[in-house]
PDB file of C-alpha atoms in Angstrom:
ATOM      1  CA  UNK A 791       0.036   0.012  -0.014  1.00  0.00           C
ATOM      2  CA  UNK A 792       2.820   2.403   0.805  1.00  0.00           C
ATOM      3  CA  UNK A 793       4.159   1.959  -2.767  1.00  0.00           C
ATOM      4  CA  UNK A 794       0.838   2.878  -4.245  1.00  0.00           C
ATOM      5  CA  UNK A 795       0.729   6.080  -2.018  1.00  0.00           C
ATOM      6  CA  UNK A 796       4.240   7.025  -3.131  1.00  0.00           C
ATOM      7  CA  UNK A 797       3.382   6.735  -6.802  1.00  0.00           C
ATOM      8  CA  UNK A 798       0.151   8.555  -6.270  1.00  0.00           C
ATOM      9  CA  UNK A 799       1.794  11.511  -4.437  1.00  0.00           C
ATOM     10  CA  UNK A 800       4.587  11.770  -6.991  1.00  0.00           C
ATOM     11  CA  UNK A 801       2.270  11.554  -9.863  1.00  0.00           C
ATOM     12  CA  UNK A 802      -0.002  14.161  -8.407  1.00  0.00           C
ATOM     13  CA  UNK A 803       3.027  16.556  -7.924  1.00  0.00           C
ATOM     14  CA  UNK A 804       4.286  15.899 -11.415  1.00  0.00           C
ATOM     15  CA  UNK A 805       0.744  16.477 -12.943  1.00  0.00           C
ATOM     16  CA  UNK A 806       0.473  19.761 -11.182  1.00  0.00           C
ATOM     17  CA  UNK A 807       3.876  20.834 -12.228  1.00  0.00           C
ATOM     18  CA  UNK A 808       2.970  19.956 -15.816  1.00  0.00           C
ATOM     19  CA  UNK A 809      -0.196  22.054 -15.572  1.00  0.00           C
ATOM     20  CA  UNK A 810       1.734  25.000 -14.104  1.00  0.00           C
ATOM     21  CA  UNK A 811       4.065  24.834 -16.840  1.00  0.00           C
ATOM     22  CA  UNK A 812       1.179  25.163 -19.362  1.00  0.00           C
ATOM     23  CA  UNK A 813       0.027  28.179 -17.481  1.00  0.00           C
ATOM     24  CA  UNK A 814       3.494  30.009 -17.307  1.00  0.00           C
ATOM     25  CA  UNK A 815       5.006  29.084 -20.627  1.00  0.00           C
ATOM     26  CA  UNK A 816       3.267  30.564 -23.461  1.00  0.00           C
ATOM     27  CA  UNK A 817       2.946  28.696 -26.821  1.00  0.00           C
ATOM     28  CA  UNK A 818       5.204  30.142 -29.372  1.00  0.00           C
ATOM     29  CA  UNK A 819       5.408  30.119 -33.099  1.00  0.00           C
ATOM     30  CA  UNK A 820       1.601  30.358 -33.144  1.00  0.00           C
ATOM     31  CA  UNK A 821       0.906  26.835 -31.883  1.00  0.00           C
ATOM     32  CA  UNK A 822       4.152  25.280 -30.870  1.00  0.00           C
ATOM     33  CA  UNK A 823       3.653  23.330 -27.420  1.00  0.00           C
ATOM     34  CA  UNK A 824       6.848  24.638 -25.663  1.00  0.00           C
ATOM     35  CA  UNK A 825       5.526  23.758 -22.142  1.00  0.00           C
ATOM     36  CA  UNK A 826       5.069  20.045 -22.914  1.00  0.00           C
ATOM     37  CA  UNK A 827       8.559  20.035 -24.509  1.00  0.00           C
ATOM     38  CA  UNK A 828       9.914  21.438 -21.220  1.00  0.00           C
ATOM     39  CA  UNK A 829       7.979  18.943 -19.184  1.00  0.00           C
ATOM     40  CA  UNK A 830       9.163  16.069 -21.225  1.00  0.00           C
ATOM     41  CA  UNK A 831      12.708  17.263 -21.177  1.00  0.00           C
ATOM     42  CA  UNK A 832      12.610  17.849 -17.425  1.00  0.00           C
ATOM     43  CA  UNK A 833      11.018  14.514 -16.642  1.00  0.00           C
ATOM     44  CA  UNK A 834      13.743  12.757 -18.684  1.00  0.00           C
ATOM     45  CA  UNK A 835      16.462  14.695 -17.143  1.00  0.00           C
ATOM     46  CA  UNK A 836      15.156  13.870 -13.606  1.00  0.00           C
ATOM     47  CA  UNK A 837      14.602  10.139 -14.492  1.00  0.00           C
ATOM     48  CA  UNK A 838      18.218  10.004 -15.871  1.00  0.00           C
ATOM     49  CA  UNK A 839      19.618  11.279 -12.561  1.00  0.00           C
ATOM     50  CA  UNK A 840      17.465   8.876 -10.471  1.00  0.00           C
ATOM     51  CA  UNK A 841      18.319   5.929 -12.730  1.00  0.00           C
ATOM     52  CA  UNK A 842      21.954   6.489 -12.741  1.00  0.00           C
ATOM     53  CA  UNK A 843      22.146   6.955  -9.026  1.00  0.00           C
ATOM     54  CA  UNK A 844      20.024   3.738  -8.414  1.00  0.00           C
ATOM     55  CA  UNK A 845      21.779   1.613 -11.092  1.00  0.00           C
ATOM     56  CA  UNK A 846      25.386   2.576 -10.672  1.00  0.00           C
ATOM     57  CA  UNK A 847      25.823   3.557  -7.115  1.00  0.00           C
ATOM     58  CA  UNK A 848      22.847   1.955  -5.320  1.00  0.00           C
ATOM     59  CA  UNK A 849      22.476   5.532  -3.933  1.00  0.00           C
ATOM     60  CA  UNK A 850      18.750   5.848  -4.014  1.00  0.00           C
ATOM     61  CA  UNK A 851      16.395   3.463  -2.125  1.00  0.00           C
ATOM     62  CA  UNK A 852      13.210   2.020  -3.794  1.00  0.00           C
ATOM     63  CA  UNK A 853      10.841   4.489  -2.133  1.00  0.00           C
ATOM     64  CA  UNK A 854      12.467   7.499  -3.863  1.00  0.00           C
ATOM     65  CA  UNK A 855      12.382   5.593  -7.242  1.00  0.00           C
ATOM     66  CA  UNK A 856       8.606   5.050  -6.786  1.00  0.00           C
ATOM     67  CA  UNK A 857       7.975   8.707  -5.753  1.00  0.00           C
ATOM     68  CA  UNK A 858      10.327  10.383  -8.124  1.00  0.00           C
ATOM     69  CA  UNK A 859      10.738   8.203 -11.224  1.00  0.00           C
ATOM     70  CA  UNK A 860       7.473   6.296 -11.405  1.00  0.00           C
ATOM     71  CA  UNK A 861       5.306   8.916  -9.743  1.00  0.00           C
ATOM     72  CA  UNK A 862       6.664  12.497 -10.382  1.00  0.00           C
ATOM     73  CA  UNK A 863       8.301  11.841 -13.835  1.00  0.00           C
ATOM     74  CA  UNK A 864       5.216   9.790 -14.927  1.00  0.00           C
ATOM     75  CA  UNK A 865       2.881  12.613 -13.965  1.00  0.00           C
ATOM     76  CA  UNK A 866       5.142  15.320 -15.531  1.00  0.00           C
ATOM     77  CA  UNK A 867       6.023  13.509 -18.667  1.00  0.00           C
ATOM     78  CA  UNK A 868       3.317  13.898 -21.037  1.00  0.00           C
ATOM     79  CA  UNK A 869       3.423  11.433 -23.959  1.00  0.00           C
ATOM     80  CA  UNK A 870      -0.450  11.421 -24.294  1.00  0.00           C
ATOM     81  CA  UNK A 871      -0.457  15.266 -24.421  1.00  0.00           C
ATOM     82  CA  UNK A 872       2.560  15.284 -26.775  1.00  0.00           C
ATOM     83  CA  UNK A 873       0.603  12.882 -29.134  1.00  0.00           C
ATOM     84  CA  UNK A 874      -2.570  14.925 -28.988  1.00  0.00           C
ATOM     85  CA  UNK A 875      -0.623  18.181 -29.660  1.00  0.00           C
ATOM     86  CA  UNK A 876       0.900  16.365 -32.680  1.00  0.00           C
ATOM     87  CA  UNK A 877      -2.540  15.364 -33.890  1.00  0.00           C
ATOM     88  CA  UNK A 878      -3.774  18.941 -33.413  1.00  0.00           C
ATOM     89  CA  UNK A 879      -0.836  20.329 -35.512  1.00  0.00           C
ATOM     90  CA  UNK A 880      -1.560  17.569 -38.110  1.00  0.00           C
ATOM     91  CA  UNK A 881      -5.031  18.461 -38.533  1.00  0.00           C
ATOM     92  CA  UNK A 882      -4.250  22.128 -38.597  1.00  0.00           C
ATOM     93  CA  UNK A 883      -1.939  21.313 -41.519  1.00  0.00           C
ATOM     94  CA  UNK A 884       0.885  22.744 -39.472  1.00  0.00           C
ATOM     95  CA  UNK A 885       3.295  20.125 -40.800  1.00  0.00           C
ATOM     96  CA  UNK A 886       6.587  22.071 -40.249  1.00  0.00           C
ATOM     97  CA  UNK A 887       5.466  22.574 -36.535  1.00  0.00           C
ATOM     98  CA  UNK A 888       4.375  18.899 -36.294  1.00  0.00           C
ATOM     99  CA  UNK A 889       7.707  17.587 -37.505  1.00  0.00           C
ATOM    100  CA  UNK A 890       9.668  20.186 -35.302  1.00  0.00           C
ATOM    101  CA  UNK A 891       7.588  19.046 -32.260  1.00  0.00           C
ATOM    102  CA  UNK A 892       8.395  15.322 -32.919  1.00  0.00           C
ATOM    103  CA  UNK A 893      12.126  15.845 -33.565  1.00  0.00           C
ATOM    104  CA  UNK A 894      12.749  18.277 -30.678  1.00  0.00           C
ATOM    105  CA  UNK A 895      10.909  16.161 -28.189  1.00  0.00           C
ATOM    106  CA  UNK A 896      12.797  13.112 -29.104  1.00  0.00           C
ATOM    107  CA  UNK A 897      16.073  14.962 -29.267  1.00  0.00           C
ATOM    108  CA  UNK A 898      15.600  17.009 -26.056  1.00  0.00           C
ATOM    109  CA  UNK A 899      14.359  14.106 -24.023  1.00  0.00           C
ATOM    110  CA  UNK A 900      17.119  11.748 -25.082  1.00  0.00           C
ATOM    111  CA  UNK A 901      19.787  14.380 -24.313  1.00  0.00           C
ATOM    112  CA  UNK A 902      18.044  15.189 -21.002  1.00  0.00           C
ATOM    113  CA  UNK A 903      18.483  11.511 -19.921  1.00  0.00           C
ATOM    114  CA  UNK A 904      22.163  11.572 -20.996  1.00  0.00           C
ATOM    115  CA  UNK A 905      22.774  14.820 -19.092  1.00  0.00           C
ATOM    116  CA  UNK A 906      20.947  13.374 -16.154  1.00  0.00           C
ATOM    117  CA  UNK A 907      23.198  10.416 -16.122  1.00  0.00           C
ATOM    118  CA  UNK A 908      26.288  12.580 -16.567  1.00  0.00           C
ATOM    119  CA  UNK A 909      25.335  14.792 -13.604  1.00  0.00           C
ATOM    120  CA  UNK A 910      24.527  11.837 -11.373  1.00  0.00           C
ATOM    121  CA  UNK A 911      27.803  10.072 -12.153  1.00  0.00           C
ATOM    122  CA  UNK A 912      29.608  13.183 -10.601  1.00  0.00           C
ATOM    123  CA  UNK A 913      27.587  13.049  -7.493  1.00  0.00           C
TER     124      UNK A 913
END
């Protein structure tokens, strides 16, 4: 039961953080979903740190992994919103923004995980 509560709390905090990002980060280039790109990149960076510390140094206990990686990052990272934004760009015939959104999210999120690992290795 404790594990479920940890994931629930982390997910709630991550979801609220994602919502706040959508309020404070304006869409640019007319329709580009910058807040979701930031949320996805941030979640990937955090999960990179936690994963590295857990895997390479056994530095983090399972409760932190459930709270932060599964919960917070799961609530903050927004693949369903990302996919819906892509569909909206597609149906709006904003093809250049659609491809930019896909490419940037994949690139930013991969680089964020790598940077998270690199930072955590220095800890």
